[in-house]
Each structure stands twice: as structure tokens, then as C-alpha cells.
Amino acid sequence: LVADFNSVTKELVISGSPSIAKDQNNYSVEHTSGTALNLQGNMIINPLPSLTFDADPESCEGNSDSSLSFSNVIADPVSYSITWNTPGFQNVYDQPFPLTDIPLVIPPSATAGVHTGTLTLKNANGCTKPLSFNLKINPKPSVPHVSVPLTSQY
């Protein structure tokens, strides 16, 4: 575990993954300056929310939506946010976590290619986990050209 004490806010943030999760332990945290802070009492380490993405979503140029399908939900996410790395895509903040696919809104200006985003899950304990994903936008198929002779009966 790694501890970071903010001397301004007087908050102690402990991060990392313990090898053995116990509800009660005594911890001694030594600051890098050599000062020590002793903690005694109960410590609850809450799990991070997570999930497994199914196949990367795909859409076609001109479509306005797609969705992220997922499985293996862990630690009961209650909300999600999406941050896009592509200009023109609208970020999404603190939406209720759906039971099925997560909707994606595609702007009309989106071009063919792979667009990356970060889905951040949050559970009721306030724990968050960012997960990267890709959205592939396929180019529109070319319009076929049909020639009909002027002398045709059609």
C-alpha cells in the first residue's frame, strides 16, 4: 500500500492493492522525510468497479449512435462517465449505470477511423476506475453508378 498525506487538507490517501484484505489492521506509515504516522483501527479497502468489454463497437459514417456491450461487472458500478480523445465527440458525465449496453453518441462530423475514449466507472463507495475503449467508424460505401441507355424501354 502507498500512503500520501496532504498537509494542507490533512487527508491521508492510501492506495494500492493489499495482498491480504483484512477489516482490521494496525498500520505504520513512514513519510519519505522520515517522519512517522501511526494508524490504528479499522480500515476498509473497497474494491474498484470494473467490467469486461465485449467486441469494440463499430458504426458507419453518418450514423448517430452505437453502444458499448460488456459483461463480467465487478463491484457494482452505479454511474459512468465517458471522456473522448477525439475533438467533436461530447463527453458524458455521471450517468446512471445501465443494465445493458452503454450508449455512445456519434457526432455528424465524425470521420472514418478508430476513435478512442475512456469509460470511468464509479461505485457507491466513490471508488472509480478508468477503462479505455475504441469505436471504429467505417467509411460510407460508395454510391453505385447505374447507366440506362436512352433507348431503353425501362
PDB file of C-alpha atoms in Angstrom:
ATOM      1  CA  LEU A   1       0.000   0.000   0.000  1.00  0.00           C
ATOM      2  CA  VAL A   2       1.126   3.560  -0.668  1.00  0.00           C
ATOM      3  CA  ALA A   3       0.097   6.423   1.598  1.00  0.00           C
ATOM      4  CA  ASP A   4       0.143  10.105   0.738  1.00  0.00           C
ATOM      5  CA  PHE A   5      -0.566  12.729   3.421  1.00  0.00           C
ATOM      6  CA  ASN A   6      -1.751  16.149   2.264  1.00  0.00           C
ATOM      7  CA  SER A   7      -0.522  18.616   4.893  1.00  0.00           C
ATOM      8  CA  VAL A   8      -2.894  21.328   3.651  1.00  0.00           C
ATOM      9  CA  THR A   9      -6.160  19.341   3.741  1.00  0.00           C
ATOM     10  CA  LYS A  10      -4.931  16.939   6.447  1.00  0.00           C
ATOM     11  CA  GLU A  11      -6.134  14.000   4.350  1.00  0.00           C
ATOM     12  CA  LEU A  12      -4.369  10.676   4.155  1.00  0.00           C
ATOM     13  CA  VAL A  13      -4.899   8.837   0.907  1.00  0.00           C
ATOM     14  CA  ILE A  14      -3.922   5.185   0.870  1.00  0.00           C
ATOM     15  CA  SER A  15      -3.800   3.463  -2.489  1.00  0.00           C
ATOM     16  CA  GLY A  16      -2.685   0.169  -3.897  1.00  0.00           C
ATOM     17  CA  SER A  17      -3.793  -3.431  -3.672  1.00  0.00           C
ATOM     18  CA  PRO A  18      -3.154  -5.254  -0.415  1.00  0.00           C
ATOM     19  CA  SER A  19      -2.014  -8.834  -0.685  1.00  0.00           C
ATOM     20  CA  ILE A  20      -4.357  -9.807   2.158  1.00  0.00           C
ATOM     21  CA  ALA A  21      -7.535  -7.812   2.745  1.00  0.00           C
ATOM     22  CA  LYS A  22      -8.487  -7.647   6.413  1.00  0.00           C
ATOM     23  CA  ASP A  23     -11.081  -5.490   8.092  1.00  0.00           C
ATOM     24  CA  GLN A  24      -8.818  -4.582  10.999  1.00  0.00           C
ATOM     25  CA  ASN A  25      -5.090  -3.996  10.973  1.00  0.00           C
ATOM     26  CA  ASN A  26      -2.527  -1.715  12.540  1.00  0.00           C
ATOM     27  CA  TYR A  27      -0.562   0.306  10.045  1.00  0.00           C
ATOM     28  CA  SER A  28       2.594   2.311  10.456  1.00  0.00           C
ATOM     29  CA  VAL A  29       3.172   4.775   7.650  1.00  0.00           C
ATOM     30  CA  GLU A  30       6.552   6.418   7.274  1.00  0.00           C
ATOM     31  CA  HIS A  31       6.753   9.647   5.312  1.00  0.00           C
ATOM     32  CA  THR A  32       9.664   9.972   2.880  1.00  0.00           C
ATOM     33  CA  SER A  33      11.053  12.792   5.034  1.00  0.00           C
ATOM     34  CA  GLY A  34      11.467  10.291   7.850  1.00  0.00           C
ATOM     35  CA  THR A  35       8.532  11.391   9.989  1.00  0.00           C
ATOM     36  CA  ALA A  36       6.173   8.632  11.059  1.00  0.00           C
ATOM     37  CA  LEU A  37       2.418   8.489  11.374  1.00  0.00           C
ATOM     38  CA  ASN A  38       0.874   5.573  13.254  1.00  0.00           C
ATOM     39  CA  LEU A  39      -2.630   4.473  12.356  1.00  0.00           C
ATOM     40  CA  GLN A  40      -4.644   2.085  14.458  1.00  0.00           C
ATOM     41  CA  GLY A  41      -8.180   0.887  13.988  1.00  0.00           C
ATOM     42  CA  ASN A  42     -10.425  -0.397  11.261  1.00  0.00           C
ATOM     43  CA  MET A  43      -9.610   0.102   7.635  1.00  0.00           C
ATOM     44  CA  ILE A  44     -11.975  -0.931   4.896  1.00  0.00           C
ATOM     45  CA  ILE A  45     -10.495  -1.399   1.466  1.00  0.00           C
ATOM     46  CA  ASN A  46     -13.242  -1.151  -1.123  1.00  0.00           C
ATOM     47  CA  PRO A  47     -12.869  -2.925  -4.462  1.00  0.00           C
ATOM     48  CA  LEU A  48     -12.716  -0.926  -7.685  1.00  0.00           C
ATOM     49  CA  PRO A  49     -15.644  -1.235 -10.082  1.00  0.00           C
ATOM     50  CA  SER A  50     -14.805  -2.905 -13.361  1.00  0.00           C
ATOM     51  CA  LEU A  51     -16.194  -4.797 -16.328  1.00  0.00           C
ATOM     52  CA  THR A  52     -15.047  -6.607 -19.439  1.00  0.00           C
ATOM     53  CA  PHE A  53     -15.785  -5.052 -22.813  1.00  0.00           C
ATOM     54  CA  ASP A  54     -17.174  -7.317 -25.480  1.00  0.00           C
ATOM     55  CA  ALA A  55     -16.025  -6.607 -29.059  1.00  0.00           C
ATOM     56  CA  ASP A  56     -15.127  -2.990 -29.911  1.00  0.00           C
ATOM     57  CA  PRO A  57     -18.217  -1.194 -31.215  1.00  0.00           C
ATOM     58  CA  GLU A  58     -18.406  -0.295 -34.915  1.00  0.00           C
ATOM     59  CA  SER A  59     -20.592   2.100 -36.843  1.00  0.00           C
ATOM     60  CA  CYS A  60     -20.677   3.766 -40.255  1.00  0.00           C
ATOM     61  CA  GLU A  61     -20.037   7.373 -41.203  1.00  0.00           C
ATOM     62  CA  GLY A  62     -23.281   9.281 -40.843  1.00  0.00           C
ATOM     63  CA  ASN A  63     -24.741   7.094 -38.087  1.00  0.00           C
ATOM     64  CA  SER A  64     -25.511   8.979 -34.889  1.00  0.00           C
ATOM     65  CA  ASP A  65     -25.171   6.227 -32.298  1.00  0.00           C
ATOM     66  CA  SER A  66     -23.576   2.981 -31.253  1.00  0.00           C
ATOM     67  CA  SER A  67     -23.112   1.187 -27.939  1.00  0.00           C
ATOM     68  CA  LEU A  68     -20.528  -0.479 -25.720  1.00  0.00           C
ATOM     69  CA  SER A  69     -21.505  -4.013 -24.808  1.00  0.00           C
ATOM     70  CA  PHE A  70     -19.991  -5.542 -21.696  1.00  0.00           C
ATOM     71  CA  SER A  71     -20.006  -8.467 -19.294  1.00  0.00           C
ATOM     72  CA  ASN A  72     -18.369  -9.532 -16.008  1.00  0.00           C
ATOM     73  CA  VAL A  73     -19.409  -6.491 -13.980  1.00  0.00           C
ATOM     74  CA  ILE A  74     -17.436  -6.199 -10.716  1.00  0.00           C
ATOM     75  CA  ALA A  75     -18.101  -4.139  -7.549  1.00  0.00           C
ATOM     76  CA  ASP A  76     -21.495  -2.780  -8.619  1.00  0.00           C
ATOM     77  CA  PRO A  77     -20.888   0.417 -10.602  1.00  0.00           C
ATOM     78  CA  VAL A  78     -23.681   2.951 -10.082  1.00  0.00           C
ATOM     79  CA  SER A  79     -22.595   5.550 -12.649  1.00  0.00           C
ATOM     80  CA  TYR A  80     -20.296   6.091 -15.596  1.00  0.00           C
ATOM     81  CA  SER A  81     -18.607   8.925 -17.454  1.00  0.00           C
ATOM     82  CA  ILE A  82     -17.047   8.937 -20.926  1.00  0.00           C
ATOM     83  CA  THR A  83     -14.156  11.149 -21.960  1.00  0.00           C
ATOM     84  CA  TRP A  84     -13.338  11.176 -25.677  1.00  0.00           C
ATOM     85  CA  ASN A  85      -9.873  11.753 -27.125  1.00  0.00           C
ATOM     86  CA  THR A  86     -11.360  12.878 -30.455  1.00  0.00           C
ATOM     87  CA  PRO A  87     -12.417  16.528 -30.889  1.00  0.00           C
ATOM     88  CA  GLY A  88     -16.122  16.914 -31.656  1.00  0.00           C
ATOM     89  CA  PHE A  89     -17.276  13.962 -29.547  1.00  0.00           C
ATOM     90  CA  GLN A  90     -19.304  15.028 -26.491  1.00  0.00           C
ATOM     91  CA  ASN A  91     -18.067  13.846 -23.099  1.00  0.00           C
ATOM     92  CA  VAL A  92     -20.639  12.248 -20.796  1.00  0.00           C
ATOM     93  CA  TYR A  93     -20.673  12.793 -17.024  1.00  0.00           C
ATOM     94  CA  ASP A  94     -22.151  10.773 -14.133  1.00  0.00           C
ATOM     95  CA  GLN A  95     -24.868   8.880 -15.961  1.00  0.00           C
ATOM     96  CA  PRO A  96     -26.682   6.019 -14.194  1.00  0.00           C
ATOM     97  CA  PHE A  97     -25.004   2.710 -14.991  1.00  0.00           C
ATOM     98  CA  PRO A  98     -27.262   0.714 -17.361  1.00  0.00           C
ATOM     99  CA  LEU A  99     -28.163  -2.957 -17.051  1.00  0.00           C
ATOM    100  CA  THR A 100     -27.371  -3.476 -20.726  1.00  0.00           C
ATOM    101  CA  ASP A 101     -25.169  -1.722 -23.288  1.00  0.00           C
ATOM    102  CA  ILE A 102     -23.745   1.743 -22.657  1.00  0.00           C
ATOM    103  CA  PRO A 103     -24.999   4.175 -25.326  1.00  0.00           C
ATOM    104  CA  LEU A 104     -22.493   6.116 -27.440  1.00  0.00           C
ATOM    105  CA  VAL A 105     -23.469   9.303 -29.297  1.00  0.00           C
ATOM    106  CA  ILE A 106     -21.594   9.870 -32.559  1.00  0.00           C
ATOM    107  CA  PRO A 107     -21.382  13.447 -33.848  1.00  0.00           C
ATOM    108  CA  PRO A 108     -22.349  14.063 -37.503  1.00  0.00           C
ATOM    109  CA  SER A 109     -18.802  15.315 -38.162  1.00  0.00           C
ATOM    110  CA  ALA A 110     -17.176  12.015 -37.108  1.00  0.00           C
ATOM    111  CA  THR A 111     -14.873  10.667 -39.787  1.00  0.00           C
ATOM    112  CA  ALA A 112     -13.971   7.093 -40.629  1.00  0.00           C
ATOM    113  CA  GLY A 113     -11.273   5.629 -38.388  1.00  0.00           C
ATOM    114  CA  VAL A 114     -10.712   4.498 -34.829  1.00  0.00           C
ATOM    115  CA  HIS A 115     -11.766   6.918 -32.099  1.00  0.00           C
ATOM    116  CA  THR A 116     -10.620   6.309 -28.517  1.00  0.00           C
ATOM    117  CA  GLY A 117     -12.392   7.078 -25.300  1.00  0.00           C
ATOM    118  CA  THR A 118     -12.163   6.401 -21.590  1.00  0.00           C
ATOM    119  CA  LEU A 119     -15.091   4.960 -19.687  1.00  0.00           C
ATOM    120  CA  THR A 120     -14.829   5.758 -15.968  1.00  0.00           C
ATOM    121  CA  LEU A 121     -16.943   3.619 -13.652  1.00  0.00           C
ATOM    122  CA  LYS A 122     -17.933   4.712 -10.134  1.00  0.00           C
ATOM    123  CA  ASN A 123     -19.489   2.588  -7.395  1.00  0.00           C
ATOM    124  CA  ALA A 124     -21.499   3.580  -4.306  1.00  0.00           C
ATOM    125  CA  ASN A 125     -18.294   3.800  -2.235  1.00  0.00           C
ATOM    126  CA  GLY A 126     -16.954   6.508  -4.558  1.00  0.00           C
ATOM    127  CA  CYS A 127     -14.272   4.221  -6.000  1.00  0.00           C
ATOM    128  CA  THR A 128     -13.547   4.885  -9.672  1.00  0.00           C
ATOM    129  CA  LYS A 129     -11.770   3.002 -12.425  1.00  0.00           C
ATOM    130  CA  PRO A 130     -10.951   4.274 -15.928  1.00  0.00           C
ATOM    131  CA  LEU A 131     -11.128   1.802 -18.835  1.00  0.00           C
ATOM    132  CA  SER A 132     -10.008   2.635 -22.388  1.00  0.00           C
ATOM    133  CA  PHE A 133     -12.044   1.589 -25.415  1.00  0.00           C
ATOM    134  CA  ASN A 134     -12.141   2.101 -29.188  1.00  0.00           C
ATOM    135  CA  LEU A 135     -15.006   2.982 -31.503  1.00  0.00           C
ATOM    136  CA  LYS A 136     -14.405   2.105 -35.144  1.00  0.00           C
ATOM    137  CA  ILE A 137     -16.271   4.174 -37.716  1.00  0.00           C
ATOM    138  CA  ASN A 138     -16.311   2.585 -41.152  1.00  0.00           C
ATOM    139  CA  PRO A 139     -16.434   4.736 -44.307  1.00  0.00           C
ATOM    140  CA  LYS A 140     -19.693   5.041 -46.181  1.00  0.00           C
ATOM    141  CA  PRO A 141     -19.863   2.653 -49.113  1.00  0.00           C
ATOM    142  CA  SER A 142     -19.528   4.374 -52.442  1.00  0.00           C
ATOM    143  CA  VAL A 143     -22.737   5.086 -54.355  1.00  0.00           C
ATOM    144  CA  PRO A 144     -23.095   2.807 -57.372  1.00  0.00           C
ATOM    145  CA  HIS A 145     -23.431   4.437 -60.774  1.00  0.00           C
ATOM    146  CA  VAL A 146     -26.107   2.964 -63.000  1.00  0.00           C
ATOM    147  CA  SER A 147     -26.343   3.850 -66.676  1.00  0.00           C
ATOM    148  CA  VAL A 148     -29.565   3.314 -68.534  1.00  0.00           C
ATOM    149  CA  PRO A 149     -29.426   3.861 -72.302  1.00  0.00           C
ATOM    150  CA  LEU A 150     -31.863   6.479 -73.583  1.00  0.00           C
ATOM    151  CA  THR A 151     -33.345   3.957 -75.986  1.00  0.00           C
ATOM    152  CA  SER A 152     -34.161   1.567 -73.176  1.00  0.00           C
ATOM    153  CA  GLN A 153     -37.743   0.622 -72.507  1.00  0.00           C
ATOM    154  CA  TYR A 154     -37.181   0.840 -68.760  1.00  0.00           C
TER     155      TYR A 154
END
